[in-house]
Amino acid sequence: MSAATGKKAVLQLDGKEIELPIYSGTLGPDVIDVKDVLAAGHFTFDPGFMATAACESKITFIDGNKGVLLHRGYPIDQLATKADYLETCYLLLNGELPTAEQKVEFDAKVRNHTMVHDQVSRFFNGFRRDAHPMAIMVGVVGALSAFYHNNLDIEDVNHREITAIRLIAKVPTLAAWSYKYTVGQPFVYPRNDLSYAENFLYMMFATPADRDYKVNPILAKAMDRIFTLHADHEQNASTSTVRLAGSTGANPYACIAAGISALWGPAHGGANEAVLKMLDEIGTVENVAGFMEKVKTKEVKLMGFGHRVYKNFDPRAKVMKETCDEVLGALGINDPQLALAMELERIALSDEYFIKRNLYPNVDFYSGIILKAIGIPTEMFTVIFALARTVGWISHWLEMHSGPYKIGRPRQLYTGEVQRDIQGR
Ligand code: CMC
């Protein structure tokens, strides 16, 4: 529980003074408890939740001014280079990195749940072949709620834990199948002798015709790192959506489907796909200056730039850029889109428009280039983000359900018609 500081904010309202308690966390700004404003007949107003802490959490901390991202206290660059994705999952879920024994046990548990009920595979046939894989993901992950509902008791800690494991294990299978379906290839079943990232790449790219398909270890390592860099990000739009949906007591698989929906937009997880589309549209380095003029006149946005919280740099982007260089170097790829991205970055970092607004490359600016090098099609980029973020969403859902919580119910500043009577009927 947060610590009361003894400090109070004093609000002058209608000639009266209201004292509002101030709480401290372990890191980050103190928060003002505004609940008593309600008793004084007022609401607080903060569209876009620019200054609102909607919950208390122990999972992830971000200092946007310093470019710091910590999961359970550990910096993201250390996790990306010294831990693998499943260890990061364990950390997010349990609060500590696993011991060697715990790691073996956890990895085995996840492996044990990689298959989906065969009926789930039938859902795919309902979609057109040209469906966006994120649309398929919203449907099929939501559909898991039909398979785990009657016997799922969200009040039971064991049921909650197995739900988290099932989601982490099954989402890669569904993600790979959402791709296979759109290219008309048969679904490839999970292989539990492979690591998490290898298994995902195997389900994406193996075919029954190529029985000896081997996953390139460089690509598997890069994929694992991309998963780690996207694992959690505090109370962003999709995580807040999962918490809000979860606060009603809804089925957790349906809550995760709600998170996937919120992630899809180009202002959030959809940005990685939008970055590659933007690079395609710009085409060559000569067109960069003209494109930047359009950005500055607000005709278009520079996708992969800017962040609600990071006003210095996005620490995930730094590791992502290093990974990008490593992967392209190891594969011997000389991607002209990388040169284009670097030119955009160079101009943006020295241009008054971007400097004044604290706009820096975010995680999505470089992830697309690596994903492209791995062979992932552009439409799957946001699906990869959803796969990796599932652990973050379910960790927040677990945290909320392991203590007292209230249904999320914001209020509004109503500016519509005042009460009136229907006339003439
Ligand atoms: N290109 C050009 N101008 C921008 C951009 C951009 N990418 N982002 C912000 N601005 C400008 C914006 O027009 C505004 O200018 P002004 O002060 O003159 O009105 C100013 O910067 C502040 O922007 P804002 O829209 O008020 O900032 P926000 O905190 O509401 O939005 C954002 C944050 C991420 C939605 C926004 O920066 C954006 O749309 N970026 C592009 C999409 C993107 O890359 N999203 C991925 C975010 S990281 C992955 C994730 O965690 O989801």
Short mmCIF file of C-alpha atoms and ligand atoms in Angstrom, two decimals:
data_model
loop_
_atom_site.label_atom_id
_atom_site.label_comp_id
_atom_site.label_asym_id
_atom_site.label_seq_id
_atom_site.Cartn_x
_atom_site.Cartn_y
_atom_site.Cartn_z
CA MET A 1 0.00 0.00 0.00
CA SER A 2 1.21 3.53 -0.79
CA ALA A 3 2.54 5.58 2.12
CA ALA A 4 0.67 8.66 3.32
CA THR A 5 3.22 11.47 3.41
CA GLY A 6 1.41 13.55 5.99
CA LYS A 7 1.45 16.31 3.37
CA LYS A 8 -1.84 17.69 2.11
CA ALA A 9 -2.91 19.66 -0.93
CA VAL A 10 -5.47 22.34 -0.12
CA LEU A 11 -8.20 23.10 -2.62
CA GLN A 12 -10.21 26.32 -2.34
CA LEU A 13 -13.73 25.50 -3.46
CA ASP A 14 -16.85 27.65 -3.09
CA GLY A 15 -15.25 29.56 -0.22
CA LYS A 16 -14.29 26.36 1.62
CA GLU A 17 -10.98 24.63 1.95
CA ILE A 18 -10.76 20.93 1.17
CA GLU A 19 -7.67 19.08 2.37
CA LEU A 20 -6.55 16.35 -0.03
CA PRO A 21 -4.10 13.71 1.26
CA ILE A 22 -0.84 13.16 -0.63
CA TYR A 23 0.70 9.68 -1.00
CA SER A 24 4.21 8.61 -1.97
CA GLY A 25 5.19 5.57 -3.99
CA THR A 26 8.69 4.07 -3.96
CA LEU A 27 9.57 6.04 -7.11
CA GLY A 28 7.87 8.73 -9.18
CA PRO A 29 5.82 11.78 -8.33
CA ASP A 30 3.59 11.89 -5.25
CA VAL A 31 -0.12 11.61 -5.98
CA ILE A 32 -2.98 13.71 -4.65
CA ASP A 33 -6.03 11.74 -3.51
CA VAL A 34 -8.93 13.65 -5.06
CA LYS A 35 -11.78 11.45 -3.79
CA ASP A 36 -13.05 14.10 -1.38
CA VAL A 37 -13.76 16.45 -4.27
CA LEU A 38 -16.81 14.26 -4.96
CA ALA A 39 -18.29 14.92 -1.53
CA ALA A 40 -17.92 18.62 -2.31
CA GLY A 41 -20.09 18.11 -5.41
CA HIS A 42 -17.33 18.25 -8.03
CA PHE A 43 -15.53 15.89 -10.39
CA THR A 44 -11.92 16.24 -11.52
CA PHE A 45 -11.36 16.75 -15.27
CA ASP A 46 -8.41 15.11 -17.05
CA PRO A 47 -9.20 14.00 -20.62
CA GLY A 48 -6.65 11.51 -21.88
CA PHE A 49 -5.60 10.82 -18.25
CA MET A 50 -2.62 13.18 -18.60
CA ALA A 51 -2.19 13.54 -14.82
CA THR A 52 -4.27 10.71 -13.39
CA ALA A 53 -2.90 7.68 -11.54
CA ALA A 54 -5.77 5.23 -12.03
CA CYS A 55 -4.39 2.51 -9.77
CA GLU A 56 -1.56 1.48 -7.50
CA SER A 57 0.89 -1.01 -9.03
CA LYS A 58 4.17 -2.76 -8.20
CA ILE A 59 4.94 -4.12 -11.67
CA THR A 60 6.53 -1.47 -13.90
CA PHE A 61 7.97 2.00 -13.36
CA ILE A 62 8.66 4.61 -16.03
CA ASP A 63 10.47 7.92 -15.60
CA GLY A 64 9.66 9.61 -18.89
CA ASN A 65 12.01 12.56 -18.34
CA LYS A 66 15.03 10.36 -17.66
CA GLY A 67 14.16 7.60 -20.17
CA VAL A 68 13.94 4.93 -17.44
CA LEU A 69 11.85 1.75 -17.70
CA LEU A 70 12.00 -0.76 -14.85
CA HIS A 71 10.17 -4.07 -14.52
CA ARG A 72 9.96 -5.03 -10.84
CA GLY A 73 12.95 -2.71 -10.37
CA TYR A 74 15.16 -4.11 -13.13
CA PRO A 75 16.13 -1.81 -16.05
CA ILE A 76 14.80 -2.91 -19.42
CA ASP A 77 18.25 -2.92 -21.09
CA GLN A 78 19.51 -5.40 -18.47
CA LEU A 79 16.49 -7.64 -18.92
CA ALA A 80 16.84 -7.50 -22.72
CA THR A 81 20.49 -8.54 -22.59
CA LYS A 82 20.71 -10.72 -19.46
CA ALA A 83 17.36 -12.50 -19.29
CA ASP A 84 15.16 -14.22 -21.83
CA TYR A 85 11.51 -13.47 -22.51
CA LEU A 86 10.08 -16.26 -20.37
CA GLU A 87 12.28 -15.16 -17.44
CA THR A 88 10.89 -11.66 -17.93
CA CYS A 89 7.38 -13.16 -17.95
CA TYR A 90 8.13 -14.94 -14.67
CA LEU A 91 9.44 -11.68 -13.22
CA LEU A 92 6.38 -9.69 -14.25
CA LEU A 93 4.01 -12.33 -12.89
CA ASN A 94 5.84 -13.19 -9.67
CA GLY A 95 7.92 -10.16 -8.72
CA GLU A 96 11.34 -11.91 -8.85
CA LEU A 97 13.51 -13.44 -11.55
CA PRO A 98 13.32 -17.24 -11.44
CA THR A 99 16.06 -19.43 -9.95
CA ALA A 100 17.44 -22.08 -12.33
CA GLU A 101 14.94 -24.59 -10.91
CA GLN A 102 12.00 -22.23 -11.09
CA LYS A 103 12.93 -21.42 -14.68
CA VAL A 104 12.86 -25.08 -15.71
CA GLU A 105 9.50 -25.55 -14.00
CA PHE A 106 7.98 -22.37 -15.48
CA ASP A 107 9.20 -23.07 -19.04
CA ALA A 108 7.78 -26.60 -18.78
CA LYS A 109 4.42 -25.26 -17.58
CA VAL A 110 4.21 -22.87 -20.53
CA ARG A 111 5.20 -25.65 -22.95
CA ASN A 112 2.50 -27.84 -21.53
CA HIS A 113 -0.19 -25.40 -22.68
CA THR A 114 0.91 -24.38 -26.20
CA MET A 115 -1.83 -26.38 -27.95
CA VAL A 116 -5.31 -24.93 -28.36
CA HIS A 117 -8.54 -26.94 -28.30
CA ASP A 118 -9.08 -28.28 -31.80
CA GLN A 119 -12.45 -26.51 -32.04
CA VAL A 120 -10.60 -23.17 -31.79
CA SER A 121 -8.96 -23.90 -35.15
CA ARG A 122 -12.45 -23.91 -36.74
CA PHE A 123 -12.98 -20.25 -35.86
CA PHE A 124 -10.42 -19.19 -38.43
CA ASN A 125 -12.57 -20.42 -41.31
CA GLY A 126 -15.16 -17.76 -40.48
CA PHE A 127 -12.74 -15.03 -41.53
CA ARG A 128 -12.06 -13.87 -45.08
CA ARG A 129 -8.56 -14.79 -46.22
CA ASP A 130 -7.70 -11.11 -46.60
CA ALA A 131 -8.69 -10.33 -42.98
CA HIS A 132 -6.13 -8.30 -41.02
CA PRO A 133 -4.43 -10.72 -38.57
CA MET A 134 -5.19 -8.32 -35.69
CA ALA A 135 -8.91 -8.67 -36.50
CA ILE A 136 -8.47 -12.45 -36.35
CA MET A 137 -6.58 -12.15 -33.05
CA VAL A 138 -9.36 -10.08 -31.44
CA GLY A 139 -11.78 -12.85 -32.46
CA VAL A 140 -9.82 -15.98 -31.62
CA VAL A 141 -8.28 -14.81 -28.32
CA GLY A 142 -11.76 -13.60 -27.28
CA ALA A 143 -13.08 -17.02 -28.34
CA LEU A 144 -10.85 -18.72 -25.74
CA SER A 145 -13.29 -17.30 -23.16
CA ALA A 146 -15.86 -19.75 -24.50
CA PHE A 147 -13.49 -22.64 -23.74
CA TYR A 148 -12.54 -21.44 -20.26
CA HIS A 149 -15.64 -19.96 -18.68
CA ASN A 150 -17.95 -22.30 -16.76
CA ASN A 151 -15.14 -23.83 -14.72
CA LEU A 152 -13.08 -20.66 -14.34
CA ASP A 153 -13.36 -19.00 -10.92
CA ILE A 154 -11.49 -15.70 -10.97
CA GLU A 155 -11.68 -15.59 -7.16
CA ASP A 156 -9.43 -18.67 -7.03
CA VAL A 157 -5.72 -17.87 -7.11
CA ASN A 158 -4.86 -21.18 -8.83
CA HIS A 159 -7.40 -20.55 -11.56
CA ARG A 160 -5.96 -17.07 -12.10
CA GLU A 161 -2.43 -18.42 -12.33
CA ILE A 162 -3.26 -21.14 -14.83
CA THR A 163 -5.11 -18.54 -16.93
CA ALA A 164 -1.90 -16.49 -17.13
CA ILE A 165 0.12 -19.55 -18.20
CA ARG A 166 -2.47 -20.59 -20.76
CA LEU A 167 -2.51 -17.15 -22.33
CA ILE A 168 1.29 -16.85 -22.54
CA ALA A 169 1.45 -20.34 -24.04
CA LYS A 170 -1.44 -20.20 -26.51
CA VAL A 171 -1.17 -16.68 -27.91
CA PRO A 172 1.91 -17.53 -30.08
CA THR A 173 0.01 -20.47 -31.56
CA LEU A 174 -2.98 -18.27 -32.40
CA ALA A 175 -0.72 -15.47 -33.66
CA ALA A 176 1.15 -17.79 -36.04
CA TRP A 177 -2.12 -19.30 -37.24
CA SER A 178 -3.59 -15.85 -37.91
CA TYR A 179 -0.73 -15.47 -40.41
CA LYS A 180 -0.95 -18.98 -41.85
CA TYR A 181 -4.66 -18.53 -42.46
CA THR A 182 -4.21 -15.31 -44.43
CA VAL A 183 -1.58 -16.90 -46.71
CA GLY A 184 -3.59 -20.08 -47.17
CA GLN A 185 -1.04 -22.42 -45.61
CA PRO A 186 -1.94 -25.24 -43.21
CA PHE A 187 -1.59 -24.52 -39.51
CA VAL A 188 1.68 -25.72 -38.01
CA TYR A 189 1.32 -27.20 -34.52
CA PRO A 190 3.63 -26.12 -31.69
CA ARG A 191 6.87 -27.98 -31.04
CA ASN A 192 7.68 -28.21 -27.37
CA ASP A 193 11.32 -29.12 -27.89
CA LEU A 194 11.94 -25.57 -29.12
CA SER A 195 12.37 -22.38 -27.11
CA TYR A 196 9.45 -19.92 -26.93
CA ALA A 197 10.76 -17.67 -29.72
CA GLU A 198 11.96 -20.59 -31.87
CA ASN A 199 8.60 -22.28 -31.57
CA PHE A 200 6.81 -19.12 -32.68
CA LEU A 201 9.07 -18.71 -35.74
CA TYR A 202 8.68 -22.41 -36.49
CA MET A 203 4.86 -22.14 -36.45
CA MET A 204 5.10 -19.03 -38.65
CA PHE A 205 7.45 -20.34 -41.32
CA ALA A 206 7.57 -24.15 -41.33
CA THR A 207 5.36 -25.99 -43.82
CA PRO A 208 4.50 -29.69 -44.07
CA ALA A 209 6.51 -29.76 -47.33
CA ASP A 210 9.68 -28.60 -45.57
CA ARG A 211 9.98 -31.18 -42.81
CA ASP A 212 13.52 -30.21 -41.89
CA TYR A 213 12.78 -26.52 -41.46
CA LYS A 214 15.30 -25.07 -38.98
CA VAL A 215 14.90 -21.77 -37.19
CA ASN A 216 17.92 -19.49 -37.59
CA PRO A 217 19.30 -18.94 -34.03
CA ILE A 218 20.17 -15.28 -34.80
CA LEU A 219 16.55 -14.63 -35.71
CA ALA A 220 15.26 -16.54 -32.67
CA LYS A 221 17.46 -14.44 -30.38
CA ALA A 222 16.27 -11.21 -32.01
CA MET A 223 12.64 -12.35 -31.75
CA ASP A 224 13.08 -13.17 -28.07
CA ARG A 225 14.54 -9.72 -27.45
CA ILE A 226 11.68 -8.02 -29.32
CA PHE A 227 9.25 -9.94 -27.09
CA THR A 228 11.13 -8.81 -23.97
CA LEU A 229 11.18 -5.17 -25.06
CA HIS A 230 7.39 -5.20 -25.51
CA ALA A 231 6.49 -7.25 -22.41
CA ASP A 232 4.96 -4.49 -20.29
CA HIS A 233 4.63 -0.74 -20.19
CA GLU A 234 2.73 0.35 -17.10
CA GLN A 235 -0.79 1.82 -17.52
CA ASN A 236 -0.83 2.44 -21.29
CA ALA A 237 -4.11 2.45 -23.28
CA SER A 238 -4.33 -1.33 -23.79
CA THR A 239 -3.31 -2.25 -20.23
CA SER A 240 -5.79 0.27 -18.84
CA THR A 241 -8.41 -1.30 -21.11
CA VAL A 242 -7.63 -4.75 -19.70
CA ARG A 243 -7.85 -3.41 -16.15
CA LEU A 244 -11.13 -1.61 -16.89
CA ALA A 245 -12.68 -4.69 -18.52
CA GLY A 246 -11.28 -6.86 -15.70
CA SER A 247 -12.73 -4.56 -13.05
CA THR A 248 -16.22 -5.73 -13.99
CA GLY A 249 -15.29 -9.35 -13.21
CA ALA A 250 -15.35 -10.24 -16.94
CA ASN A 251 -13.75 -13.42 -18.28
CA PRO A 252 -9.96 -12.80 -18.49
CA TYR A 253 -9.64 -14.10 -22.07
CA ALA A 254 -12.28 -11.57 -23.11
CA CYS A 255 -10.36 -8.87 -21.18
CA ILE A 256 -7.18 -9.71 -23.14
CA ALA A 257 -9.17 -9.51 -26.40
CA ALA A 258 -10.21 -6.00 -25.28
CA GLY A 259 -6.52 -5.18 -24.75
CA ILE A 260 -5.69 -6.45 -28.25
CA SER A 261 -8.38 -4.16 -29.68
CA ALA A 262 -6.98 -1.12 -27.87
CA LEU A 263 -3.44 -1.98 -28.98
CA TRP A 264 -4.37 -2.13 -32.67
CA GLY A 265 -4.60 1.64 -33.23
CA PRO A 266 -1.71 3.47 -34.96
CA ALA A 267 -1.19 5.75 -31.95
CA HIS A 268 -0.36 2.62 -29.88
CA GLY A 269 0.80 -0.81 -31.06
CA GLY A 270 -0.28 -0.24 -34.64
CA ALA A 271 2.59 2.25 -35.01
CA ASN A 272 5.14 -0.46 -35.95
CA GLU A 273 3.11 -1.37 -39.02
CA ALA A 274 2.54 2.32 -39.77
CA VAL A 275 6.31 3.03 -39.64
CA LEU A 276 7.05 0.54 -42.41
CA LYS A 277 4.13 1.84 -44.51
CA MET A 278 5.49 5.36 -44.02
CA LEU A 279 9.01 4.29 -45.08
CA ASP A 280 7.50 2.62 -48.16
CA GLU A 281 5.61 5.80 -49.04
CA ILE A 282 8.67 8.02 -48.62
CA GLY A 283 10.59 5.63 -50.85
CA THR A 284 14.04 7.23 -51.07
CA VAL A 285 16.30 9.46 -48.98
CA GLU A 286 15.78 12.36 -51.45
CA ASN A 287 12.08 12.48 -50.48
CA VAL A 288 12.78 12.81 -46.75
CA ALA A 289 13.01 16.62 -46.67
CA GLY A 290 9.65 17.01 -48.45
CA PHE A 291 8.04 14.47 -46.09
CA MET A 292 9.37 16.33 -43.05
CA GLU A 293 7.74 19.53 -44.29
CA LYS A 294 4.40 17.70 -44.35
CA VAL A 295 5.04 16.51 -40.77
CA LYS A 296 5.75 20.04 -39.58
CA THR A 297 2.62 21.43 -41.21
CA LYS A 298 0.78 18.57 -39.43
CA GLU A 299 -0.43 17.00 -42.65
CA VAL A 300 1.03 13.68 -41.45
CA LYS A 301 2.66 12.32 -38.29
CA LEU A 302 6.16 10.93 -38.16
CA MET A 303 5.20 7.42 -37.10
CA GLY A 304 7.46 5.81 -34.50
CA PHE A 305 8.18 9.20 -32.96
CA GLY A 306 6.81 10.74 -29.80
CA HIS A 307 5.42 9.22 -26.65
CA ARG A 308 2.93 10.27 -24.02
CA VAL A 309 5.33 9.48 -21.20
CA TYR A 310 8.88 9.55 -22.62
CA LYS A 311 9.99 13.14 -23.08
CA ASN A 312 13.70 12.39 -23.36
CA PHE A 313 14.26 9.05 -25.05
CA ASP A 314 12.54 5.69 -25.12
CA PRO A 315 15.00 3.21 -23.51
CA ARG A 316 13.39 0.39 -25.51
CA ALA A 317 14.25 2.19 -28.77
CA LYS A 318 17.94 2.32 -27.78
CA VAL A 319 18.14 -1.48 -27.29
CA MET A 320 15.98 -2.01 -30.36
CA LYS A 321 18.37 0.06 -32.50
CA GLU A 322 21.37 -1.97 -31.23
CA THR A 323 19.49 -5.21 -31.95
CA CYS A 324 18.60 -3.91 -35.39
CA ASP A 325 22.28 -3.24 -36.19
CA GLU A 326 23.27 -6.67 -34.80
CA VAL A 327 20.63 -8.58 -36.76
CA LEU A 328 21.19 -6.80 -40.07
CA GLY A 329 24.97 -7.17 -39.61
CA ALA A 330 24.74 -10.88 -38.77
CA LEU A 331 22.44 -11.55 -41.70
CA GLY A 332 24.50 -9.37 -44.02
CA ILE A 333 21.42 -7.32 -44.92
CA ASN A 334 21.91 -3.81 -46.22
CA ASP A 335 18.35 -2.53 -45.95
CA PRO A 336 17.76 0.79 -47.74
CA GLN A 337 14.81 1.37 -45.38
CA LEU A 338 17.27 1.45 -42.49
CA ALA A 339 19.21 4.21 -44.26
CA LEU A 340 15.91 6.03 -44.76
CA ALA A 341 14.96 5.59 -41.10
CA MET A 342 18.38 6.91 -40.01
CA GLU A 343 17.99 9.98 -42.21
CA LEU A 344 14.53 10.66 -40.74
CA GLU A 345 15.95 10.24 -37.25
CA ARG A 346 18.93 12.52 -38.02
CA ILE A 347 16.70 15.34 -39.31
CA ALA A 348 14.13 14.91 -36.55
CA LEU A 349 16.71 15.00 -33.75
CA SER A 350 18.19 18.26 -35.03
CA ASP A 351 14.97 19.99 -36.07
CA GLU A 352 13.41 22.70 -33.91
CA TYR A 353 9.87 21.27 -34.39
CA PHE A 354 10.84 17.94 -32.79
CA ILE A 355 13.24 19.36 -30.20
CA LYS A 356 10.64 21.84 -28.91
CA ARG A 357 8.05 19.10 -28.54
CA ASN A 358 10.45 16.49 -27.06
CA LEU A 359 9.76 14.03 -29.85
CA TYR A 360 12.20 11.09 -29.95
CA PRO A 361 12.13 7.70 -31.69
CA ASN A 362 10.01 5.22 -29.75
CA VAL A 363 10.18 1.40 -29.61
CA ASP A 364 8.27 1.06 -32.86
CA PHE A 365 10.67 3.11 -34.95
CA TYR A 366 13.25 0.31 -35.29
CA SER A 367 11.24 -2.82 -34.45
CA GLY A 368 9.66 -2.90 -37.92
CA ILE A 369 13.03 -3.03 -39.64
CA ILE A 370 14.16 -6.01 -37.55
CA LEU A 371 10.83 -7.76 -37.97
CA LYS A 372 11.15 -7.27 -41.72
CA ALA A 373 14.68 -8.73 -41.64
CA ILE A 374 13.31 -11.75 -39.72
CA GLY A 375 10.81 -12.20 -42.55
CA ILE A 376 7.69 -11.17 -40.63
CA PRO A 377 5.14 -9.55 -42.96
CA THR A 378 4.15 -5.96 -42.11
CA GLU A 379 0.57 -6.87 -41.20
CA MET A 380 1.88 -9.16 -38.46
CA PHE A 381 3.93 -6.49 -36.67
CA THR A 382 1.16 -5.44 -34.29
CA VAL A 383 0.27 -9.10 -33.68
CA ILE A 384 3.86 -9.63 -32.46
CA PHE A 385 3.41 -6.67 -30.10
CA ALA A 386 0.13 -8.21 -28.82
CA LEU A 387 1.79 -11.60 -28.32
CA ALA A 388 4.61 -10.06 -26.28
CA ARG A 389 2.32 -7.69 -24.29
CA THR A 390 -0.06 -10.49 -23.26
CA VAL A 391 2.12 -11.13 -20.20
CA GLY A 392 1.96 -7.46 -19.22
CA TRP A 393 -1.82 -7.38 -19.56
CA ILE A 394 -2.35 -10.56 -17.57
CA SER A 395 0.14 -9.46 -14.88
CA HIS A 396 -1.89 -6.30 -14.34
CA TRP A 397 -5.13 -8.29 -14.36
CA LEU A 398 -3.63 -10.65 -11.74
CA GLU A 399 -2.40 -7.76 -9.61
CA MET A 400 -5.82 -6.14 -9.68
CA HIS A 401 -7.59 -9.38 -8.76
CA SER A 402 -5.22 -10.26 -5.94
CA GLY A 403 -6.35 -7.32 -3.80
CA PRO A 404 -9.41 -5.16 -3.29
CA TYR A 405 -10.51 -3.29 -6.43
CA LYS A 406 -13.47 -1.27 -7.56
CA ILE A 407 -15.23 -1.31 -10.90
CA GLY A 408 -13.65 1.37 -13.10
CA ARG A 409 -16.26 4.05 -13.69
CA PRO A 410 -15.06 7.48 -14.88
CA ARG A 411 -17.43 10.45 -14.85
CA GLN A 412 -17.77 13.26 -17.39
CA LEU A 413 -18.22 16.96 -17.98
CA TYR A 414 -21.63 16.94 -19.63
CA THR A 415 -22.07 19.60 -22.33
CA GLY A 416 -25.19 18.28 -24.08
CA GLU A 417 -28.82 19.48 -23.96
CA VAL A 418 -30.32 20.32 -20.58
CA GLN A 419 -33.49 18.41 -19.68
CA ARG A 420 -36.36 19.17 -22.07
CA ASP A 421 -39.76 17.70 -23.00
CA ILE A 422 -40.67 15.97 -26.23
CA GLN A 423 -42.93 18.41 -28.10
CA GLY A 424 -45.80 17.73 -30.54
CA ARG A 425 -46.31 14.00 -30.08
N1 CMC B 1 4.89 13.45 -35.50
C1 CMC B 1 4.72 14.79 -35.56
N2 CMC B 1 4.26 15.53 -34.55
C2 CMC B 1 3.96 14.91 -33.40
C3 CMC B 1 4.14 13.51 -33.27
C4 CMC B 1 4.61 12.78 -34.36
N3 CMC B 1 4.79 11.46 -34.28
N4 CMC B 1 3.76 13.14 -32.01
C5 CMC B 1 3.38 14.27 -31.40
N5 CMC B 1 3.48 15.31 -32.23
C6 CMC B 1 3.22 16.73 -31.91
C7 CMC B 1 1.72 17.00 -31.82
O1 CMC B 1 1.19 17.40 -33.08
C8 CMC B 1 1.69 18.09 -30.80
O2 CMC B 1 2.07 19.30 -31.42
P1 CMC B 1 1.45 20.72 -30.90
O3 CMC B 1 1.98 20.92 -29.52
O4 CMC B 1 1.94 21.72 -31.89
O5 CMC B 1 -0.05 20.55 -30.94
C9 CMC B 1 2.81 17.73 -29.82
O6 CMC B 1 3.73 16.96 -30.60
C10 CMC B 1 2.34 16.90 -28.62
O7 CMC B 1 1.71 15.73 -29.13
P2 CMC B 1 0.41 15.07 -28.50
O8 CMC B 1 -0.37 14.41 -29.61
O9 CMC B 1 -0.29 16.02 -27.61
O10 CMC B 1 1.10 13.96 -27.59
P3 CMC B 1 0.40 12.70 -26.94
O11 CMC B 1 1.14 12.41 -25.71
O12 CMC B 1 -1.07 12.91 -26.81
O13 CMC B 1 0.60 11.54 -28.05
C11 CMC B 1 1.55 9.76 -29.26
C12 CMC B 1 1.61 10.58 -27.96
C13 CMC B 1 2.44 8.53 -29.11
C14 CMC B 1 0.11 9.26 -29.49
C15 CMC B 1 2.02 10.64 -30.44
O14 CMC B 1 3.33 11.10 -30.23
C16 CMC B 1 1.93 9.90 -31.78
O15 CMC B 1 0.84 9.81 -32.37
N6 CMC B 1 3.09 9.33 -32.28
C17 CMC B 1 3.09 8.59 -33.51
C18 CMC B 1 2.51 7.20 -33.27
C19 CMC B 1 3.48 6.30 -32.53
O16 CMC B 1 4.64 6.18 -32.89
N7 CMC B 1 2.95 5.59 -31.51
C20 CMC B 1 3.72 4.58 -30.78
C21 CMC B 1 3.94 4.93 -29.34
S1 CMC B 1 5.17 3.85 -28.57
C22 CMC B 1 4.47 2.28 -28.62
C23 CMC B 1 3.43 2.13 -27.57
O17 CMC B 1 3.81 2.11 -26.38
O18 CMC B 1 2.26 2.02 -27.92
#
